[in-house]
């Protein structure tokens, strides 16, 4: 419980103290937008790394060298709020996350999210959802990677399970030709969700899969690319389950 209180206090303080930083970042952006983008990325990553340090989480990372130096579509399974911190803190280049629409209402946090090209997806409104995907496609064309959790919501089921992937998320890759990089995560719900409100030291595994280029896939496979990627990730999380207790 102590860790939860400490992290909550840090997050509130971080957001409040970052208010003047918004102005500085805005000013930098007027003269050098790319410098603003990179500094915003690093500022947010610093905050995430501090929070992860507070949790005491031990992270085993596999295959990070698989991430190409070009805009990609990161696809992750989703069981914890900490999935975003674990993955975003490792992004080497600009990466926008697709978040649920409700996050847009969180003051200060949503401002930072916009600074780092996050998008807010309205899952109840297909028309607005399409606009979000089109915006993500535009970001990729401009050199910004996108990360999305295609289960559509946080999976509260058993460990080593996944909800069916929503195929619409993969249009970001099929319409741009950018590579898909699966991020398969094990045991992340054990940090927090499995024993709310306690935050526990735990061991998690992240594996970055081999990039999948949509235009190199067979026509039938490309038509059901969501299932194809999910099967790869399912094999990976089952394989890596053996690493958790080692």
CSV table of C-alpha atoms in Angstrom, one decimal:
chain,number,residue,atom,x,y,z
A,1,UNK,CA,0.0,0.0,0.0
A,2,UNK,CA,2.9,2.3,0.7
A,3,UNK,CA,4.2,2.0,-2.9
A,4,UNK,CA,0.7,2.9,-4.2
A,5,UNK,CA,0.5,6.1,-2.1
A,6,UNK,CA,4.1,7.0,-2.9
A,7,UNK,CA,3.6,6.6,-6.7
A,8,UNK,CA,0.2,8.5,-6.6
A,9,UNK,CA,1.9,11.3,-4.8
A,10,UNK,CA,4.8,11.4,-7.3
A,11,UNK,CA,2.4,11.4,-10.3
A,12,UNK,CA,0.3,14.3,-8.9
A,13,UNK,CA,3.5,16.3,-8.1
A,14,UNK,CA,5.0,15.5,-11.5
A,15,UNK,CA,1.9,16.8,-13.3
A,16,UNK,CA,1.6,19.9,-11.2
A,17,UNK,CA,5.3,20.8,-11.5
A,18,UNK,CA,5.2,20.2,-15.3
A,19,UNK,CA,2.7,23.0,-15.9
A,20,UNK,CA,5.5,25.6,-16.6
A,21,UNK,CA,7.2,23.0,-18.7
A,22,UNK,CA,4.2,23.0,-21.1
A,23,UNK,CA,5.0,26.6,-21.8
A,24,UNK,CA,8.7,26.0,-22.4
A,25,UNK,CA,7.8,23.0,-24.7
A,26,UNK,CA,5.3,25.2,-26.6
A,27,UNK,CA,7.9,27.9,-27.1
A,28,UNK,CA,10.5,25.3,-28.3
A,29,UNK,CA,8.0,24.0,-30.7
A,30,UNK,CA,7.5,27.4,-32.3
A,31,UNK,CA,11.2,27.4,-33.4
A,32,UNK,CA,12.1,23.8,-33.6
A,33,UNK,CA,9.1,21.3,-33.6
A,34,UNK,CA,11.3,18.2,-33.8
A,35,UNK,CA,13.3,19.3,-30.8
A,36,UNK,CA,10.1,19.9,-28.9
A,37,UNK,CA,8.9,16.4,-29.9
A,38,UNK,CA,12.1,14.7,-28.7
A,39,UNK,CA,12.2,16.7,-25.4
A,40,UNK,CA,8.6,15.9,-24.7
A,41,UNK,CA,9.3,12.2,-25.4
A,42,UNK,CA,12.2,12.1,-23.0
A,43,UNK,CA,10.4,14.1,-20.2
A,44,UNK,CA,7.5,11.7,-20.2
A,45,UNK,CA,9.8,8.7,-20.4
A,46,UNK,CA,11.8,10.0,-17.4
A,47,UNK,CA,8.6,10.2,-15.3
A,48,UNK,CA,7.6,6.6,-16.4
A,49,UNK,CA,11.0,5.3,-15.5
A,50,UNK,CA,10.9,6.8,-12.0
A,51,UNK,CA,7.5,5.2,-11.4
A,52,UNK,CA,8.7,1.8,-12.6
A,53,UNK,CA,11.7,2.2,-10.3
A,54,UNK,CA,9.3,2.8,-7.4
A,55,UNK,CA,7.4,-0.4,-8.2
A,56,UNK,CA,10.5,-2.5,-7.9
A,57,UNK,CA,9.6,-4.3,-11.1
A,58,UNK,CA,12.2,-6.6,-12.7
A,59,UNK,CA,11.9,-6.5,-16.5
A,60,UNK,CA,13.3,-9.2,-18.8
A,61,UNK,CA,13.5,-7.8,-22.3
A,62,UNK,CA,13.9,-10.1,-25.3
A,63,UNK,CA,14.3,-9.1,-29.0
A,64,UNK,CA,14.5,-5.3,-28.6
A,65,UNK,CA,17.0,-5.4,-31.5
A,66,UNK,CA,14.2,-6.5,-33.7
A,67,UNK,CA,12.7,-3.0,-33.7
A,68,UNK,CA,13.6,-1.4,-37.1
A,69,UNK,CA,14.7,2.3,-37.3
A,70,UNK,CA,11.6,3.4,-39.1
A,71,UNK,CA,8.0,4.1,-38.2
A,72,UNK,CA,6.3,0.9,-37.0
A,73,UNK,CA,3.0,-0.3,-35.6
A,74,UNK,CA,3.6,-1.7,-32.2
A,75,UNK,CA,0.9,-4.3,-31.2
A,76,UNK,CA,0.7,-5.3,-27.5
A,77,UNK,CA,-1.4,-7.6,-25.4
A,78,UNK,CA,-3.0,-5.6,-22.5
A,79,UNK,CA,-3.5,-6.8,-18.9
A,80,UNK,CA,-2.2,-3.8,-16.9
A,81,UNK,CA,-2.2,0.0,-16.6
A,82,UNK,CA,1.6,-0.5,-16.4
A,83,UNK,CA,1.8,-1.9,-19.9
A,84,UNK,CA,2.0,1.6,-21.2
A,85,UNK,CA,4.8,2.6,-18.8
A,86,UNK,CA,6.8,-0.5,-19.5
A,87,UNK,CA,6.7,-0.1,-23.3
A,88,UNK,CA,6.7,3.6,-23.7
A,89,UNK,CA,9.7,4.1,-21.5
A,90,UNK,CA,11.7,1.9,-24.0
A,91,UNK,CA,10.7,3.8,-27.2
A,92,UNK,CA,13.7,5.1,-29.0
A,93,UNK,CA,11.8,7.2,-31.5
A,94,UNK,CA,8.6,9.2,-31.5
A,95,UNK,CA,5.6,6.9,-30.7
A,96,UNK,CA,2.0,7.8,-30.2
A,97,UNK,CA,-0.3,5.5,-28.3
A,98,UNK,CA,-3.9,4.9,-29.0
A,99,UNK,CA,-5.7,5.4,-25.7
A,100,UNK,CA,-9.4,5.2,-24.7
A,101,UNK,CA,-11.4,8.4,-25.1
A,102,UNK,CA,-11.9,8.7,-21.3
A,103,UNK,CA,-8.2,9.6,-20.9
A,104,UNK,CA,-8.8,12.9,-22.7
A,105,UNK,CA,-10.7,14.1,-19.7
A,106,UNK,CA,-7.7,13.8,-17.3
A,107,UNK,CA,-6.3,17.3,-16.8
A,108,UNK,CA,-2.5,17.8,-17.4
A,109,UNK,CA,-2.0,14.1,-18.3
A,110,UNK,CA,-4.0,14.5,-21.5
A,111,UNK,CA,-1.9,17.6,-22.4
A,112,UNK,CA,1.3,15.5,-22.2
A,113,UNK,CA,-0.4,12.8,-24.2
A,114,UNK,CA,-1.2,15.2,-27.0
A,115,UNK,CA,2.4,16.5,-26.9
A,116,UNK,CA,3.7,13.0,-27.6
A,117,UNK,CA,1.1,12.3,-30.4
A,118,UNK,CA,-1.3,10.0,-28.4
A,119,UNK,CA,-4.7,9.5,-29.9
A,120,UNK,CA,-8.0,9.1,-28.1
A,121,UNK,CA,-10.2,6.4,-29.4
A,122,UNK,CA,-14.0,6.4,-29.0
A,123,UNK,CA,-14.9,2.7,-28.9
A,124,UNK,CA,-18.6,3.5,-28.9
A,125,UNK,CA,-18.6,5.6,-32.0
A,126,UNK,CA,-17.4,3.8,-35.2
A,127,UNK,CA,-17.3,7.0,-37.2
A,128,UNK,CA,-15.0,8.7,-34.7
A,129,UNK,CA,-13.0,5.5,-34.3
A,130,UNK,CA,-12.3,5.6,-38.1
A,131,UNK,CA,-11.1,9.2,-37.8
A,132,UNK,CA,-8.7,8.1,-35.1
A,133,UNK,CA,-7.3,5.3,-37.3
A,134,UNK,CA,-6.9,7.7,-40.2
A,135,UNK,CA,-5.1,10.1,-38.0
A,136,UNK,CA,-2.8,7.3,-36.9
A,137,UNK,CA,-2.1,6.5,-40.5
A,138,UNK,CA,-1.2,10.1,-41.2
A,139,UNK,CA,1.2,10.0,-38.2
A,140,UNK,CA,3.0,6.9,-39.5
A,141,UNK,CA,3.4,8.6,-42.9
A,142,UNK,CA,5.0,11.5,-41.1
A,143,UNK,CA,7.5,9.2,-39.4
A,144,UNK,CA,5.8,8.7,-36.0
A,145,UNK,CA,5.3,5.1,-34.8
A,146,UNK,CA,2.0,4.1,-33.3
A,147,UNK,CA,1.3,1.6,-30.5
A,148,UNK,CA,-2.1,0.1,-30.0
A,149,UNK,CA,-3.6,-2.7,-27.9
A,150,UNK,CA,-6.0,-4.4,-30.3
A,151,UNK,CA,-7.9,-6.3,-27.7
A,152,UNK,CA,-9.8,-3.0,-27.4
A,153,UNK,CA,-9.7,-3.0,-23.6
A,154,UNK,CA,-7.7,-4.4,-20.7
A,155,UNK,CA,-8.0,-8.2,-20.5
A,156,UNK,CA,-9.1,-9.2,-17.0
A,157,UNK,CA,-9.2,-12.9,-17.8
A,158,UNK,CA,-6.7,-15.6,-16.9
A,159,UNK,CA,-2.9,-15.1,-17.4
A,160,UNK,CA,-1.8,-16.3,-20.9
A,161,UNK,CA,-5.1,-15.5,-22.4
A,162,UNK,CA,-6.0,-12.7,-24.9
A,163,UNK,CA,-9.2,-11.2,-26.0
A,164,UNK,CA,-9.9,-11.4,-29.8
A,165,UNK,CA,-7.9,-8.8,-31.7
A,166,UNK,CA,-9.9,-6.1,-33.6
A,167,UNK,CA,-8.8,-6.2,-37.2
A,168,UNK,CA,-9.4,-2.4,-37.7
A,169,UNK,CA,-6.3,-1.6,-35.7
A,170,UNK,CA,-4.1,-3.2,-38.3
A,171,UNK,CA,-5.3,-0.9,-41.1
A,172,UNK,CA,-2.6,1.5,-39.7
A,173,UNK,CA,0.0,-1.0,-41.1
A,174,UNK,CA,-1.9,-2.3,-44.2
A,175,UNK,CA,-2.6,1.2,-45.5
A,176,UNK,CA,1.0,2.5,-44.9
A,177,UNK,CA,3.0,-0.7,-45.5
A,178,UNK,CA,4.8,-0.1,-42.2
A,179,UNK,CA,6.1,-3.1,-40.3
A,180,UNK,CA,4.2,-4.5,-37.4
A,181,UNK,CA,6.2,-5.2,-34.2
A,182,UNK,CA,4.4,-7.5,-31.7
A,183,UNK,CA,5.2,-6.8,-28.0
A,184,UNK,CA,4.2,-9.9,-26.0
A,185,UNK,CA,4.0,-9.2,-22.3
A,186,UNK,CA,3.9,-11.7,-19.4
A,187,UNK,CA,2.8,-11.2,-15.8
A,188,UNK,CA,2.2,-7.4,-15.9
A,189,UNK,CA,-1.1,-7.6,-14.0
A,190,UNK,CA,0.9,-9.0,-11.1
A,191,UNK,CA,2.3,-5.5,-10.6
A,192,UNK,CA,-1.0,-4.0,-9.5
A,193,UNK,CA,-4.3,-5.3,-10.9
A,194,UNK,CA,-4.1,-8.8,-9.3
A,195,UNK,CA,-4.0,-7.4,-5.8
A,196,UNK,CA,-5.4,-3.8,-6.1
A,197,UNK,CA,-4.6,-1.4,-4.4
A,198,UNK,CA,-1.2,-2.9,-3.5
A,199,UNK,CA,1.7,-2.5,-5.9
A,200,UNK,CA,4.1,-5.5,-5.6
A,201,UNK,CA,7.7,-6.1,-6.8
A,202,UNK,CA,7.4,-8.6,-9.6
A,203,UNK,CA,9.1,-10.0,-12.6
A,204,UNK,CA,7.7,-9.3,-16.1
A,205,UNK,CA,8.8,-10.3,-19.5
A,206,UNK,CA,8.6,-8.2,-22.7
A,207,UNK,CA,9.4,-9.7,-26.0
A,208,UNK,CA,9.7,-7.7,-29.2
A,209,UNK,CA,8.9,-10.0,-32.1
A,210,UNK,CA,10.3,-10.1,-35.6
A,211,UNK,CA,8.8,-7.3,-37.8
A,212,UNK,CA,5.9,-8.3,-39.9
A,213,UNK,CA,5.6,-6.5,-43.3
A,214,UNK,CA,2.0,-6.6,-44.4
A,215,UNK,CA,2.9,-6.3,-48.1
A,216,UNK,CA,5.0,-9.5,-47.9
A,217,UNK,CA,2.2,-11.6,-46.6
A,218,UNK,CA,0.0,-13.9,-48.7
A,219,UNK,CA,-3.3,-12.3,-49.7
A,220,UNK,CA,-5.4,-14.6,-47.4
A,221,UNK,CA,-3.1,-14.1,-44.4
A,222,UNK,CA,-3.1,-10.3,-44.9
A,223,UNK,CA,-6.9,-10.4,-45.0
A,224,UNK,CA,-6.9,-11.9,-41.5
A,225,UNK,CA,-3.7,-10.2,-40.3
A,226,UNK,CA,-5.1,-9.6,-36.7
A,227,UNK,CA,-5.5,-13.3,-36.1
A,228,UNK,CA,-2.1,-14.0,-37.7
A,229,UNK,CA,-0.4,-11.6,-35.3
A,230,UNK,CA,-2.4,-12.8,-32.3
A,231,UNK,CA,-1.4,-16.4,-33.0
A,232,UNK,CA,2.3,-15.4,-33.0
A,233,UNK,CA,1.9,-13.5,-29.7
A,234,UNK,CA,-0.1,-16.3,-28.1
A,235,UNK,CA,2.8,-18.7,-28.8
A,236,UNK,CA,5.3,-16.1,-27.4
A,237,UNK,CA,3.5,-15.5,-24.1
A,238,UNK,CA,3.1,-19.3,-23.5
A,239,UNK,CA,6.8,-19.8,-24.3
A,240,UNK,CA,7.9,-17.0,-21.9
A,241,UNK,CA,5.7,-18.1,-19.1
A,242,UNK,CA,8.5,-20.4,-18.1
A,243,UNK,CA,10.8,-17.4,-17.5
A,244,UNK,CA,8.6,-15.8,-14.8
A,245,UNK,CA,9.7,-18.0,-11.9
A,246,UNK,CA,13.3,-18.2,-13.0
